[in-house]
C-alpha atoms as one frame of an Amber mdcrd trajectory, in Angstrom:
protein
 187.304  78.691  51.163 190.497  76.462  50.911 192.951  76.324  53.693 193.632
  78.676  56.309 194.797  82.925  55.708 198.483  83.244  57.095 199.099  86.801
  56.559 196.127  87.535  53.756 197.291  84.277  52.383 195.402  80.975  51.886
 197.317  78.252  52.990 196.649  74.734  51.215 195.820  71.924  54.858 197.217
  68.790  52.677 197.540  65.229  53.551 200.553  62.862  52.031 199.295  59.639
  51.138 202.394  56.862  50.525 205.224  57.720  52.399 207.611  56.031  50.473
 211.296  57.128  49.199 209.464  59.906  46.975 206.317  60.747  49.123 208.925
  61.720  51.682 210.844  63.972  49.113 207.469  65.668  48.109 206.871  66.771
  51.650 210.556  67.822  52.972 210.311  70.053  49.651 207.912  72.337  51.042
 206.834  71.587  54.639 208.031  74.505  56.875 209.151  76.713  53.564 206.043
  77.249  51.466 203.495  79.472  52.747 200.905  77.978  50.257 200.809  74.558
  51.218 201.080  72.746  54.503 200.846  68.808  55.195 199.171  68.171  57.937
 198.378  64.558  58.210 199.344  61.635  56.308 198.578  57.723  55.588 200.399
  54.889  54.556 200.314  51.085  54.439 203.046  50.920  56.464 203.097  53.280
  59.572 205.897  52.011  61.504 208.800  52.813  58.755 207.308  56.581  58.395
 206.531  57.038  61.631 209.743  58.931  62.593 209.350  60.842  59.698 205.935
  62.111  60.145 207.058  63.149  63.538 209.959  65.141  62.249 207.697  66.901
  60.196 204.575  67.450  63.037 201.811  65.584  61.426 199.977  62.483  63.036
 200.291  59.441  60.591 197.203  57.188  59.925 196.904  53.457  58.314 193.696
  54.348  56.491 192.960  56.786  53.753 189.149  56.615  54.181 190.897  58.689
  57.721 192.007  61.181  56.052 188.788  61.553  53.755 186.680  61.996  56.893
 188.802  65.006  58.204 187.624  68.316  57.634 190.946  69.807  58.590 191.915
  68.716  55.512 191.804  70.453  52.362 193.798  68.233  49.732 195.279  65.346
  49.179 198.620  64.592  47.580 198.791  61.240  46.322 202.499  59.121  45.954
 201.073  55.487  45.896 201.447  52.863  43.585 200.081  53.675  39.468 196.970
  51.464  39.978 195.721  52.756  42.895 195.903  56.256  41.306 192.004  56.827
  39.900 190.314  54.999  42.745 191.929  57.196  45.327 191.301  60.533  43.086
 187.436  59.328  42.386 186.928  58.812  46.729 188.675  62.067  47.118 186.815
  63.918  44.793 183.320  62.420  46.263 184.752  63.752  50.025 185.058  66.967
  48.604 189.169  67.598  48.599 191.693  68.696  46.116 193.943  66.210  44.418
 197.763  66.542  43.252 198.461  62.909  42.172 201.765  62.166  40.677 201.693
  60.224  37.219 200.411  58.753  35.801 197.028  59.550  36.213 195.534  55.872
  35.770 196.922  52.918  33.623 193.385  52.639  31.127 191.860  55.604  29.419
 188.216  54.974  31.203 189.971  55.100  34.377 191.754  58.457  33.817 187.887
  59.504  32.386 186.158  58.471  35.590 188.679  60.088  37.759 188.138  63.577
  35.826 184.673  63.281  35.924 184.404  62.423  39.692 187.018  65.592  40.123
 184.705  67.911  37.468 181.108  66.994  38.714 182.411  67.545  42.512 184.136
  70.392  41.589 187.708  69.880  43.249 190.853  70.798  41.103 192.988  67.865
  40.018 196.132  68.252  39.284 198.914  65.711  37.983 202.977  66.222  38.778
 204.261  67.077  35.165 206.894  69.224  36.671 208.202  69.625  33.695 206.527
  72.452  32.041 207.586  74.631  35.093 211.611  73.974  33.915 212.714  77.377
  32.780 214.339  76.141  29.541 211.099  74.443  28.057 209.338  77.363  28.871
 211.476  79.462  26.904 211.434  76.855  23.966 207.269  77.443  24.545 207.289
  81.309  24.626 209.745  80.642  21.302 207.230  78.766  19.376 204.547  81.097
  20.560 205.973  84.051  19.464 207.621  82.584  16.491 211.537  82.754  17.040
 211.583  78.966  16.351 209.456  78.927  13.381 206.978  76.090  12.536 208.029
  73.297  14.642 208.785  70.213  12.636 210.332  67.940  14.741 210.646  66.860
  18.938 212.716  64.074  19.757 213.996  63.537  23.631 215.770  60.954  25.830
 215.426  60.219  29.567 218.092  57.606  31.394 218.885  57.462  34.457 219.653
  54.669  36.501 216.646  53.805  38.300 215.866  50.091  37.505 219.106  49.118
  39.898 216.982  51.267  42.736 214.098  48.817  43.412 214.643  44.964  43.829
 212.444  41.971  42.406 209.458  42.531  45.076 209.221  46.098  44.910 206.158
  47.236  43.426 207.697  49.333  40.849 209.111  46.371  39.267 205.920  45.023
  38.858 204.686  44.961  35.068 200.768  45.604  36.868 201.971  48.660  37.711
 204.555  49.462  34.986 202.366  48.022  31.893 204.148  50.597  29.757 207.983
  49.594  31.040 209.809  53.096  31.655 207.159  54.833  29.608 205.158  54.109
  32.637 206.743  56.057  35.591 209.292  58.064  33.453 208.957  58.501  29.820
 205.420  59.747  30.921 207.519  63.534  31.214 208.549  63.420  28.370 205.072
  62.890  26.766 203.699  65.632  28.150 206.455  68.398  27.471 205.538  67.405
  23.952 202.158  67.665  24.407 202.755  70.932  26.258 204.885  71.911  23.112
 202.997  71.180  19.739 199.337  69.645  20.915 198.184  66.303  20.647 199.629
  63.471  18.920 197.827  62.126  16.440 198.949  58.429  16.742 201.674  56.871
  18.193 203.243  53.029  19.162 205.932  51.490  21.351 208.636  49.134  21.231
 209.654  47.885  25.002 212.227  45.236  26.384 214.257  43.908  29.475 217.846
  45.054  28.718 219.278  45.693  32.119 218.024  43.198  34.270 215.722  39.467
  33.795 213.158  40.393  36.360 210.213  42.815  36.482 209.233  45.485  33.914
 210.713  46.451  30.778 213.667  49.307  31.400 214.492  50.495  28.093 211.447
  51.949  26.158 210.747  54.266  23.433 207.675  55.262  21.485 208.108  56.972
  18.115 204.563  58.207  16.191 204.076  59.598  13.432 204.811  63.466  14.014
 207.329  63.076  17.253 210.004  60.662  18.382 209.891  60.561  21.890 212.742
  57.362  23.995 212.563  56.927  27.299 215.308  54.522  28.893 216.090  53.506
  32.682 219.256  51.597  31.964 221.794  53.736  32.054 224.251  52.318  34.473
 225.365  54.979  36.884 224.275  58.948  35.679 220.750  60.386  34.703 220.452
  62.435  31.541 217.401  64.196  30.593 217.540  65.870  27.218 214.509  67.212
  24.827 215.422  68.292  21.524 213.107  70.724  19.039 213.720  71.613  15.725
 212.126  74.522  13.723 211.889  76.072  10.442 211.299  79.856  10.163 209.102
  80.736   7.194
């Protein structure tokens, strides 16, 4: 059994790994408020910078995952590290016998997303991936729509994501590295809006990109956008000082 019962309730004994700017958000959105999930330990690269905050929020802070893996307190791991270290890190959990919520994307090349889904299946650990997305009220609404068949036969998606987060990170940050962004803002970003197409109509039959530096001349591509041949999906970071987020759907009733 998973976790500990808190009033005839299971309660999820997770571990942050990368305690970066958005590790950090991920566990002051739930630790202390949530009585499904607790973190309870955590592990980073760099201990002294999260060290205050991992004592704010009552957990003891280690420099090692293999640490946390070893500790059977622990029930699941939630993974915020760097893209490429993404399917590794899911394949060792998954052989130590804990539950992984790894934010996107999954891996950077298709036999490393495979491996990591295998290691999860033949261990038999859930995996799950932060597409938040399909939670937001409104695309669930355009879902139940097609379902039921208020929108008609769907016939074309198109959506646009800016925000300004290439000025965030400078030149040595690791999100401006094209290793870890081989996709530009498809990478990081544009992923979302991927998958609430996916989560909309199915899988895309085919699909390319077109990616450039328009914002700044150092690391990876921030405007991108990949149309295919059934939905027309753009994903840009360079918008200079508000986010937008905006899906579009059209329909044709029959």
């Amino acid at each position: 059994m998973v976790g500990r019962r808190r009033r005839e309730r299971i309660v999820i004994r997770a571990a942050i790994v990368g305690l970066g700017s958005w590790g950090q958000n991920l566990v002051a959105s739930v630790q202390g408020k949530s009585d499904a999930i607790r973190f309870v330990a955590g592990a980073t690269r760099t201990p002294e910078k999260a060290q205050g905050f991992a004592d704010k929020h009552g957990f003891p802070l280690h420099d090692r995952y293999e640490k946390l893996l070893a500790d059977p307190a622990i029930d699941a791991v939630v993974l915020a590290t760097p893209h490429s270290f993404h399917a590794e890190q899911i394949i060792a959990a998954a052989k130590a016998h804990k539950h992984v919520f790894t934010e996107k994307p999954l891996a950077l090349a298709l036999r490393d997303a495979r491996a990591a889904v295998r290691a999860c299946a033949e261990n038999k650990v859930t995996l799950a991936i932060g597409y938040n997305w399909r939670f937001q009220p409104a695309l669930m609404e355009i879902k139940s729509m097609l379902g039921d068949g208020r929108l008609g036969k769907l016939l074309h998606m198109e959506g646009n994501f800016c925000g300004p987060s290439v000025y965030r990170f400078e030149r040595e940050h690791w999100r401006q590295s094209r290793e870890e962004g081989p996709a530009g803002g498809m990478t990081g970003r544009g992923v979302h809006l991927v998958d609430a197409m996916l989560f909309l109509s199915g899988r895309i039959e085919s699909a390319y990109a077109q990616s450039s530096r328009s914002v700044r001349d150092f690391g990876l591509d921030d405007t991108t956008s990949m149309p295919s041949s059934t939905l027309t999906p753009g994903n840009s970071k360079s918008a200079p000082s508000t986010g937008r987020i905006r899906i579009c759907t059209a329909g044709r009733r029959s």
